[in-house]
Structures are given as structure tokens and as C-alpha cells.
Amino acid sequence: MAKELKQLTKRADNYSQWYNDLVMKADLAEIAPVRGCMIIKPYGYAIWEKMQAQLDKMFKETGVQNAYFPLLIPVSFFAREAEHVKGFAKESAVVTHYRLKATDDGQIVVDPDARLDEPLIIRPTSETMIWHTYKNWIHSWRDLPIMCNQWCNVMRWEMRTRPFLRTSEFLWQEGHTAHATKEEAETEAQKMLHVYADFVENWMDVPVLQGVKSPTERFAGALNTYTIEAMMQDGKALQSGTSHFLGQNFAKSFDVQFLNKDNKPEYVWATSWGVSTRLMGALIMVHSDDNGLVLPPRLAPTQVVIVPINKNAEQLTAISAKLQPVINELRQLGISVKYDDADNKRPGFKFADYELKGVPVRLVMGGRDLENNTIEIMRRDTLEKENVSFDGIVERVKNILDDMQKSIFEKAKTYRDAHVYECHDYEEFKERIKDGGFFLCPWDGTAETEAKIKEDTQATIRCIPFAYDQDVDGLKDMVSGAKAKYKVIIARAY
Amino acid sequence: MAKELKQLTKRADNYSQWYNDLVMKADLAEIAPVRGCMIIKPYGYAIWEKMQAQLDKMFKETGVQNAYFPLLIPVSFFAREAEHVKGFAKESAVVTHYRLKATDDGQIVVDPDARLDEPLIIRPTSETMIWHTYKNWIHSWRDLPIMCNQWCNVMRWEMRTRPFLRTSEFLWQEGHTAHATKEEAETEAQKMLHVYADFVENWMDVPVLQGVKSPTERFAGALNTYTIEAMMQDGKALQSGTSHFLGQNFAKSFDVQFLNKDNKPEYVWATSWGVSTRLMGALIMVHSDDNGLVLPPRLAPTQVVIVPINKNAEQLTAISAKLQPVINELRQLGISVKYDDADNKRPGFKFADYELKGVPVRLVMGGRDLENNTIEIMRRDTLEKENVSFDGIVERVKNILDDMQKSIFEKAKTYRDAHVYECHDYEEFKERIKDGGFFLCPWDGTAETEAKIKEDTQATIRCIPFAYDQDVDGLKDMVSGAKAKYKVIIARAY
């Protein structure tokens, strides 16, 4: 198995295969026997739980409450918002029957007598169900705003899937808010985008570009989609979270009106916003290396692993006794510690396994350390090893964890910033996009040039970024040569 | 609306309608537009989240890890364990297609060209998917035990549904463990039953009888089902959690073997165990009264509400200033406090609403209290009001919350204990069962007498209880007159 641990494909050889290997070998997830679905294994799920807990806290701090809406949506609901159904109809899993039966020869088959009057789809997203419900909840301006979120599974029958990045079933949260005014809804959509950016940058250590999607790339049924775009180590983009200003589209489709302060009926304004287990893909791809996962300490299920190396049981007892107060102190600081004195695995195997799993700090104590009052400390991001004094080790571990949380982000940001290029020439763009990166280019705002870029290069407009000035005076679209309306970020994407 | 709040049906008039009213009016849940499904509203979901958090902690303390397995299960998996498929086939929601399409006249319909080769059912429970997966995880005794849990939605197409008590879709957790020996698996199944009993009694304040199900009432595919049975205020039973010893049934169906310490292949031993949003039904039904919910303080989303009663803005400022340190102190103790100084609702409305929602402690401060350094305190379970000194109010609130957590349990236990009857005569049983209660009766152990009791009275054997001696010497089954094998608890049930 120690040998097998080494068989992670190198990033330089095949980045895509490296990712798949890592997901499997680090025990994050595996392919399910149902097309396009995955099994999230305990180690992967422990990371997701940490992400959920923090996001949930951040949502609640903005006044959002959790709720739960049904998994199944009648097709007729779904059909009410024209753009929405167009966007999701092609990837809908449909429940048509409600019973199985045994045939005379013992086969288990769908019972043809148990056909549903109206087929139901497994939610790909819940706007339609939720706006049908909000109609009963909203009567007056006093009932607004409503800010609900749900953590749930959704299903989109994708043709090409990869664990975490794109799966038919995935776990996510979907927030759905209802407001009395357009301004309030727009502010909410942007606020939640900032919450996502805050989480992804400060907890996941993944730098993101915030911006607005082009009309083509909008959520089906939205007037505006805000996005955070992260760059992977191969220079490709990963859309990591989106927040939608839905205008009054769903309120009109489901006839949700409220009486305003002047006692006049008005349609309600809406937002929705979501992040999913896709974030796990970003977390894995941005930081990890050829030895395995690199995890930001804030999201690592185990932050510190301690491995004793002993010649005999007596020595193990002495080492354990020396380490116990340190383990206790670290735990009292809220740091998760695993003390691995299992004797059925060699230290070399343990080291490789904890590197693969991305445990941020490793402490090793052997017989000589015991004599010398020293301990070996290694940090996972740089793989730097040091033999240090045992005194003050708790403080040192704490400092390394804090430093690592910052430096992993800085490293990713430095990489990202070095791969954002300004480009005004289409021939140059077509050549350079092959090597990845984000290209900041002038765009005329038409779907035609957008389509041509995609056809020629598979790259898409990721967003109109907030971080760059939008001074397009004198700039021309690099494809059409027409007057530019925006500077956009173009990249190939997952 | 204050008027509407009063319209809760009285328990004595119609217990069943009282329950439905309460679920709706206390904003716990509502009926969804999909047959048999419900929408869990934010207030109901906040209670469920508190239950989840505590259960999750208790599971993890026993070494259980969370994971996530797919929603959809191929029919062929499902069919592998004969008893299992027999139990669930009749209530399976089946996915047969993966696409919708628009017809020429704009109707949205199931695309007949997108039929799945093999139909998939929405999981009613995940033994089959999980044991298919465990086959890849288990090779040697070193891989055991495996203890996974998942929090998820499941679907059982029920014909008669009621919010929380029985719904087609419900939320639950399902634990699935794999062990090297029969003894270890049996111990695990019992351990998890005790965890459930501990949670339900000490957090939900609902006393339960622990016991073993009769073969007829076993989980489909189990060798033994352990259960906790609670008594509602109408004397009916609610099965509140079950833990199953599955033997080697699923290991054999999915060919999951391990090499034991002697390097010999053996089939793995299994358990599964689950509790669901059904627990919400027990929580609501056991404690609440004609004024609304009564919640144990440990599970109340808001533990203390403080309502100022003021003549003018100046007085409100003075009251608020006086209360603020108390609010801060309570929060520092980890007590959730809502300060409701909203001026668009009258105090009478607020009082009725917080009673309906079951907020454990209400504090009210008016102008005279301000002058006299007093405050009014009310506890929700007894509705006892007291005007007390403002000094020491934090300590008093804390004590009341602690006391209430105990006394709500005691009240429910006193009620339950007063409605457990020993009965050896079938005619007497048939008469008395009409008024509810748990009947401790001798049983000959046959499915025939069990079926006759059910047919005659709709009552079922809830369990062979652990809490009563099983000395059946000289006792006869009250239906057949045959020699009794067990003393069982019989009751009508939800």
C-alpha cells in the first residue's frame, strides 16, 4: 500500500489524471454505480462538513434561515417560467411511477398500473417549488423580506461527469430571497456573492475574481448572474459560486404579489444563490501537489498528526507520556490532533498517507528526541522539516497553522495573478489560451463574438470582473473589431 | 391574527385535528403540492437542526463518521435481498427517464427517447447501495469495523400521510456498520438504540420503552429490530427510532467477505439504524397543550423572549437600557434570547404567538416594573406567572430552564407510566384499548395471534420490552390460550 500511495500521477504529466487519482487515493470520493453519481467518503465528507458549518454560520449572520422544500417538482410547475424550463429540461431525472412489482417468474419490474398522473422531476434547483410556496407566505410588505436557504441534494443529468466538479447528483445549498424592492434584491444578490468570496478566499484559501456573467452564461430565468471564478493550477477557470438577481420573473410566473405601504399590489423581487460540492473540486485542485492534498488548516479534518517512533513498548510509553500534555493543550486551543501510535503500519507508510491526506502539521518524536528534548515538525504546504526544541512546541504549531492559512492563499494568489493577461489581439489570444490563464479582453457585448470565441477555442467569457476598471474608451472587440462595451475575463473552464 | 391564533382545536375535542392545527399555526411545516410531501418551515427546521446537531455529536462520540451515498438505486441492487425488496417495492418512486422535451405546441412532456436502460428508485433506505460499496472497502479484518452514517432525504410512497409522522419524503439519518463478528454487530445495534433512548429522553424529554420487535414488525431484511416506543397524549404509541441487527444477509446478497485473522474468508456482520423527522411529531405531540407548543429548553430555537411594555419612546429607552445587561448575560451563558420591542404588534398578540411557538421563558417589563425594580416571568410548561425582583433575574431564568428540562420529562413519564396496564384477558383488552395506553400482555410468540389482535383492534405488538421481567411461568397468551413465550407491549400506533 505504501507503494500504491506513490502512484499518484504527476501534475506535469497529466493534470486531469492527477486530480482523479488524488480524489480516489486520498479517500475523498469514488464513482458510484449509478451513472454520473459519486459516493462521498468519510474523509471527503468531513471536509465538506467543515465548509458547510462555516457557510451556514455566515448565512445566518446575514439573517438567513434554513428550511426544507420537497425533492420532487411537478413538471407543470417547472414549465411556468419559460427560460427556466429551457435551461433544465434536457437534464431532468423524471419519476413516472410509484411502485415496483414482482413478475410471475420473480423479476422485479416497474408496475405499469402505478403510473403517476403527472410526472415529477427531481429538483435540479428549487425556484419553482419555492415560489409556489412563497405565494402563501407573502401578502403584505410586512411579510418581506423572506430569506430562506436549504442544504440538499439536487440532480442534473450531466453527460460528462467528474467527481465533485460535475456530477449528476450533487450536494449544495440554495438560498432564495424575496424582497419588496428591486434595489433590495440587487443588494442581496451582491451581498451573498461577497459572502461566498469571503468564505472561498479566507477559509478555502482560493482567490476568486468576482464579476457579472454575460447574458449567455446567466442562470436560466435570471436577469443578472454574479459569479466568483477561481483559477486552477492548469490555468483553467472553475465557477465556484453564483448569485442571481431574478427580478420579478418567478413572482410573475407564480403570481406572487404583496400589498405595498400604499396598499397597492406589486410583484415581489427575487434572488437565489448557491454553492455546491463543486467547491471541493476547487479546494483539491488549487493547492494540492504531487504528494497529495494540501488543505488550508481551517478546513482540515485533522490539523496535526503526531507519530511516535519507538524501538520498544517501554520507549513508546515514555514518548506518549511526554506528548500527552501537548496533545491536551493543542485540543484545548480547538486544534484537532490525531496521535497515531498504531503498530501495524510503518512510519514511512504513515508519513506518505498523511501527506496524501493533506494533514497540515506533522510532529514526529523518536528515542533521540526524547533524550534531547526535541521534536521534528513538518508543515505540509512546503514539506519543510525542522528539528526543534520540545519546549514551546504548542505555540510553534499554532503559529505554523496560522501562517499556513495565510501563505497557502498567497501562493495561490501569486499563481493566479501571474496568469491573468491583458490581450487585445485575437490571433495572440488563440495561441496563448492553449496554455491556460485568464485573459482580460475588450468585448463588444454581442452573443455572436462570444459564440465565435467558444467555437474557436472552447474558452468562454467567465465574467465582467469588478476588480478591473471598465474604461473601454477607444478599445475594440478583438474578434469583431466593433467598439468594446466591457472588459471581460475569458478562459477555458471546468 | 391574534384572533386566528386562538383557533387551535382543543386536544379533548379532536386530538388529531389539534396536532394538524398546531403544526400549521406554529409555523413548523405545511403540506407540499406534491402528494404526501411536506415543506419544513424555518421555525420547524430550526428545531430539527438542534436535534441533528446533538445526535450527530453523540454518533461521532461512538466513532461513527458521516459520508454520502447516491439518492438513486438501480432496481437490480434492490432486488438482491429478497425480504428487503418485498418490504419496499410497493412504495418505491421510480425514475424511468432522464429528459423532458417541448412538444410542437409548447407542452413540456417526458421525452420518450430518453428512457433509462434500467429504472432507478429513489432510496427508501440505503442498505443495498451501501453494501455494494462496502464490498470495495472491506478486504481484511483490519478494515473492520466500518461505521458510517448519512443525513439525507428518503422516499417511501405512503398512501396516508401526516406532517412529520408519515410523509412520502422525509429527512433522516441512516447508520450502517460492518463488523467482523456477530457479537460485535449485536452490541453495536444495541448501543445505538441506547444512544437514541438517551437523546430522546434527555434532549426531547420524551420517555421511551426500549425493546425488541416481533418478527412481523422487523425491518425488511433484518434478523432483529430494536425499537424505542413513545406514548403520545392520546395513549397511542409512536415508534421513534429503530436499530437493526442485519446478520450476514446484506453481506451475502452483495458478496462482502473479509479475511479473518486466520486468513479465512468470512461474511461480514451488519447493523443499520435510523431516526427521522418523525421525531418532530413525537416532540410536538407529547408535550404541547391547547395554547400551543411546549418545547424542552434544550431544543427550543429561542429559549427566552423579552417583551417590553411601554407608554412612549422615552419609557422604551429606559426599559431597554435596564434590560440590555440581562440580555448580554443570558447570551454569554449560551441562552438564546429574543428581545421583541417591535411596535407593530400588541403585547397580547406577542404573548399568544410565543405561547403558540413554545418559547420556554417569557419576561415582561413595563413602566411599573421599571419603577419597582421588578420583572414578570412566565414559564411555558405550567403557564405560571410571577412578578419578581429584577435582581438575580439571570440566575432565576437559568434555574427555570434547567428545571423545565427535567419537569417536562417527569410530566410525560408520569402520564406514560399511568397508562401502562398489565392485562391478561382478551375481552378486557379489546374494551380498554379503545381508550389508548400500552398493554403489557402475555404472548405465545405466533404471528397468528399477533394478526388477530391487529384485525380485532388495530393494535399491534410494539415490542418485547427490556424494562419488564420476562417471567412467563404459568402465563397464557390472552388470545390463543397457549403457553406464553413473552410479555409484550401492545398498543395502537401512529
CSV table of C-alpha atoms in Angstrom, one decimal, chain B residues 260-450:
chain,number,residue,atom,x,y,z
B,260,ASN,CA,-10.1,-13.1,9.2
B,261,LYS,CA,-7.1,-13.3,11.4
B,262,ASP,CA,-6.6,-16.9,10.3
B,263,ASN,CA,-6.7,-15.7,6.7
B,264,LYS,CA,-10.0,-17.4,6.1
B,265,PRO,CA,-12.8,-15.7,4.2
B,266,GLU,CA,-16.0,-14.9,6.3
B,267,TYR,CA,-19.1,-12.9,5.5
B,268,VAL,CA,-19.3,-9.5,7.3
B,269,TRP,CA,-21.9,-8.8,10.0
B,270,ALA,CA,-24.1,-5.7,9.7
B,271,THR,CA,-26.2,-3.2,11.5
B,272,SER,CA,-28.3,-0.3,10.4
B,273,TRP,CA,-30.2,2.3,12.5
B,274,GLY,CA,-32.2,5.4,11.9
B,275,VAL,CA,-34.3,8.2,13.2
B,276,SER,CA,-36.1,10.7,11.1
B,277,THR,CA,-38.2,13.9,11.1
B,278,ARG,CA,-40.8,11.7,12.7
B,279,LEU,CA,-39.2,12.6,16.0
B,280,MET,CA,-40.6,16.1,15.4
B,281,GLY,CA,-44.0,14.5,15.6
B,282,ALA,CA,-43.2,12.9,19.0
B,283,LEU,CA,-41.8,16.2,20.3
B,284,ILE,CA,-44.9,18.1,19.3
B,285,MET,CA,-47.4,15.6,20.4
B,286,VAL,CA,-46.0,14.6,23.8
B,287,HIS,CA,-45.6,18.0,25.5
B,288,SER,CA,-47.8,20.6,23.8
B,289,ASP,CA,-51.1,21.9,25.1
B,290,ASP,CA,-54.2,23.8,23.9
B,291,ASN,CA,-52.2,27.0,23.8
B,292,GLY,CA,-49.6,25.6,21.5
B,293,LEU,CA,-46.2,24.1,21.6
B,294,VAL,CA,-44.3,23.2,24.7
B,295,LEU,CA,-40.6,22.7,23.9
B,296,PRO,CA,-37.9,21.3,26.1
B,297,PRO,CA,-35.4,24.2,26.6
B,298,ARG,CA,-32.5,22.3,25.1
B,299,LEU,CA,-34.3,22.1,21.8
B,300,ALA,CA,-36.1,25.5,21.7
B,301,PRO,CA,-34.7,27.7,19.0
B,302,THR,CA,-35.5,30.7,21.2
B,303,GLN,CA,-35.2,29.9,24.9
B,304,VAL,CA,-36.2,33.3,26.3
B,305,VAL,CA,-38.3,36.1,24.9
B,306,ILE,CA,-38.3,39.5,26.5
B,307,VAL,CA,-41.2,41.9,25.8
B,308,PRO,CA,-41.1,45.5,26.9
B,309,ILE,CA,-44.5,47.2,27.5
B,310,ASN,CA,-44.1,50.9,27.2
B,311,LYS,CA,-46.3,54.0,27.1
B,312,ASN,CA,-43.9,56.0,25.0
B,313,ALA,CA,-40.5,56.0,23.3
B,314,GLU,CA,-38.8,57.5,26.3
B,315,GLN,CA,-40.0,54.7,28.6
B,316,LEU,CA,-39.0,52.1,26.0
B,317,THR,CA,-35.4,53.6,26.0
B,318,ALA,CA,-35.3,53.3,29.8
B,319,ILE,CA,-36.6,49.8,29.8
B,320,SER,CA,-34.3,48.7,27.0
B,321,ALA,CA,-31.3,50.2,28.9
B,322,LYS,CA,-32.3,48.3,32.0
B,323,LEU,CA,-32.7,45.0,30.1
B,324,GLN,CA,-29.6,45.1,27.9
B,325,PRO,CA,-27.1,43.8,30.5
B,326,VAL,CA,-29.5,40.9,31.3
B,327,ILE,CA,-29.8,40.1,27.6
B,328,ASN,CA,-26.0,40.1,27.3
B,329,GLU,CA,-25.5,38.0,30.4
B,330,LEU,CA,-28.0,35.4,29.3
B,331,ARG,CA,-26.4,35.2,25.9
B,332,GLN,CA,-23.0,34.8,27.5
B,333,LEU,CA,-24.4,31.7,29.3
B,334,GLY,CA,-25.3,30.3,25.8
B,335,ILE,CA,-29.0,31.0,26.3
B,336,SER,CA,-30.8,32.2,23.1
B,337,VAL,CA,-32.7,35.4,23.8
B,338,LYS,CA,-35.1,37.4,21.6
B,339,TYR,CA,-35.8,40.9,22.6
B,340,ASP,CA,-39.1,41.8,20.9
B,341,ASP,CA,-39.6,45.6,21.0
B,342,ALA,CA,-41.4,45.7,17.7
B,343,ASP,CA,-44.1,48.3,17.8
B,344,ASN,CA,-46.4,47.0,15.1
B,345,LYS,CA,-47.8,44.2,17.2
B,346,ARG,CA,-49.7,44.5,20.5
B,347,PRO,CA,-48.3,42.7,23.6
B,348,GLY,CA,-51.3,40.4,23.7
B,349,PHE,CA,-50.6,39.2,20.2
B,350,LYS,CA,-47.0,38.7,21.0
B,351,PHE,CA,-47.8,36.7,24.2
B,352,ALA,CA,-50.2,34.4,22.3
B,353,ASP,CA,-47.7,33.9,19.5
B,354,TYR,CA,-44.8,33.0,21.8
B,355,GLU,CA,-47.0,30.6,23.7
B,356,LEU,CA,-48.0,29.0,20.4
B,357,LYS,CA,-44.4,28.7,19.4
B,358,GLY,CA,-43.4,27.2,22.8
B,359,VAL,CA,-40.7,29.7,23.9
B,360,PRO,CA,-39.8,28.3,27.3
B,361,VAL,CA,-39.5,31.5,29.3
B,362,ARG,CA,-41.1,34.9,28.8
B,363,LEU,CA,-40.0,38.1,30.6
B,364,VAL,CA,-42.2,41.2,30.5
B,365,MET,CA,-41.1,44.6,31.8
B,366,GLY,CA,-43.5,47.6,32.0
B,367,GLY,CA,-43.3,51.0,33.4
B,368,ARG,CA,-44.3,50.0,36.9
B,369,ASP,CA,-41.6,47.2,36.9
B,370,LEU,CA,-39.1,49.8,36.0
B,371,GLU,CA,-40.1,51.9,39.0
B,372,ASN,CA,-40.3,49.0,41.4
B,373,ASN,CA,-37.2,47.1,40.1
B,374,THR,CA,-39.3,44.1,39.2
B,375,ILE,CA,-40.0,42.0,36.2
B,376,GLU,CA,-42.7,39.4,35.2
B,377,ILE,CA,-41.5,35.9,34.4
B,378,MET,CA,-43.6,33.2,32.9
B,379,ARG,CA,-42.7,29.6,32.2
B,380,ARG,CA,-44.3,28.0,29.2
B,381,ASP,CA,-44.9,24.5,30.6
B,382,THR,CA,-47.0,25.5,33.5
B,383,LEU,CA,-48.0,29.0,32.3
B,384,GLU,CA,-47.1,30.1,35.8
B,385,LYS,CA,-46.6,33.9,36.0
B,386,GLU,CA,-44.7,35.6,38.8
B,387,ASN,CA,-43.7,39.2,39.4
B,388,VAL,CA,-40.2,39.0,40.8
B,389,SER,CA,-37.3,41.2,41.8
B,390,PHE,CA,-35.1,42.3,38.8
B,391,ASP,CA,-32.0,41.5,40.8
B,392,GLY,CA,-30.9,37.9,40.2
B,393,ILE,CA,-33.1,37.5,37.2
B,394,VAL,CA,-30.4,35.9,35.1
B,395,GLU,CA,-29.9,33.1,37.7
B,396,ARG,CA,-33.6,32.7,38.0
B,397,VAL,CA,-34.1,32.3,34.3
B,398,LYS,CA,-31.2,29.8,34.2
B,399,ASN,CA,-32.8,27.8,37.0
B,400,ILE,CA,-36.2,27.7,35.4
B,401,LEU,CA,-34.8,26.5,32.1
B,402,ASP,CA,-32.9,23.7,34.0
B,403,ASP,CA,-36.0,22.8,36.0
B,404,MET,CA,-38.2,22.8,33.0
B,405,GLN,CA,-36.0,20.4,31.1
B,406,LYS,CA,-36.4,18.0,34.0
B,407,SER,CA,-40.1,18.6,34.8
B,408,ILE,CA,-41.3,18.3,31.2
B,409,PHE,CA,-39.8,14.9,31.2
B,410,GLU,CA,-41.2,14.0,34.6
B,411,LYS,CA,-44.7,15.0,33.5
B,412,ALA,CA,-44.6,13.0,30.3
B,413,LYS,CA,-43.2,10.0,32.2
B,414,THR,CA,-45.9,10.2,34.9
B,415,TYR,CA,-48.5,10.3,32.2
B,416,ARG,CA,-46.9,7.4,30.3
B,417,ASP,CA,-46.4,5.2,33.5
B,418,ALA,CA,-50.1,5.8,34.4
B,419,HIS,CA,-51.2,4.4,31.1
B,420,VAL,CA,-49.2,1.2,31.0
B,421,TYR,CA,-51.6,-1.6,32.0
B,422,GLU,CA,-50.9,-5.2,32.7
B,423,CYS,CA,-53.7,-7.2,31.0
B,424,HIS,CA,-54.2,-11.0,30.6
B,425,ASP,CA,-57.8,-11.1,29.4
B,426,TYR,CA,-58.6,-10.5,25.8
B,427,GLU,CA,-62.2,-9.3,26.3
B,428,GLU,CA,-61.0,-6.7,28.8
B,429,PHE,CA,-58.1,-5.8,26.4
B,430,LYS,CA,-60.5,-5.2,23.5
B,431,GLU,CA,-62.6,-2.9,25.6
B,432,ARG,CA,-59.8,-0.9,27.2
B,433,ILE,CA,-57.6,-0.5,24.1
B,434,LYS,CA,-60.3,1.9,22.8
B,435,ASP,CA,-59.1,4.5,25.3
B,436,GLY,CA,-55.4,4.1,24.4
B,437,GLY,CA,-52.5,3.1,26.5
B,438,PHE,CA,-49.7,0.5,26.5
B,439,PHE,CA,-50.9,-3.0,27.5
B,440,LEU,CA,-48.4,-5.5,28.9
B,441,CYS,CA,-49.7,-8.9,27.8
B,442,PRO,CA,-48.5,-12.5,27.6
B,443,TRP,CA,-48.0,-13.6,24.0
B,444,ASP,CA,-47.4,-17.1,22.6
B,445,GLY,CA,-44.9,-15.8,20.1
B,446,THR,CA,-47.0,-16.7,17.0
B,447,ALA,CA,-47.8,-14.4,14.1
B,448,GLU,CA,-51.4,-15.7,14.2
B,449,THR,CA,-52.3,-14.2,17.5
B,450,GLU,CA,-50.5,-11.0,16.5
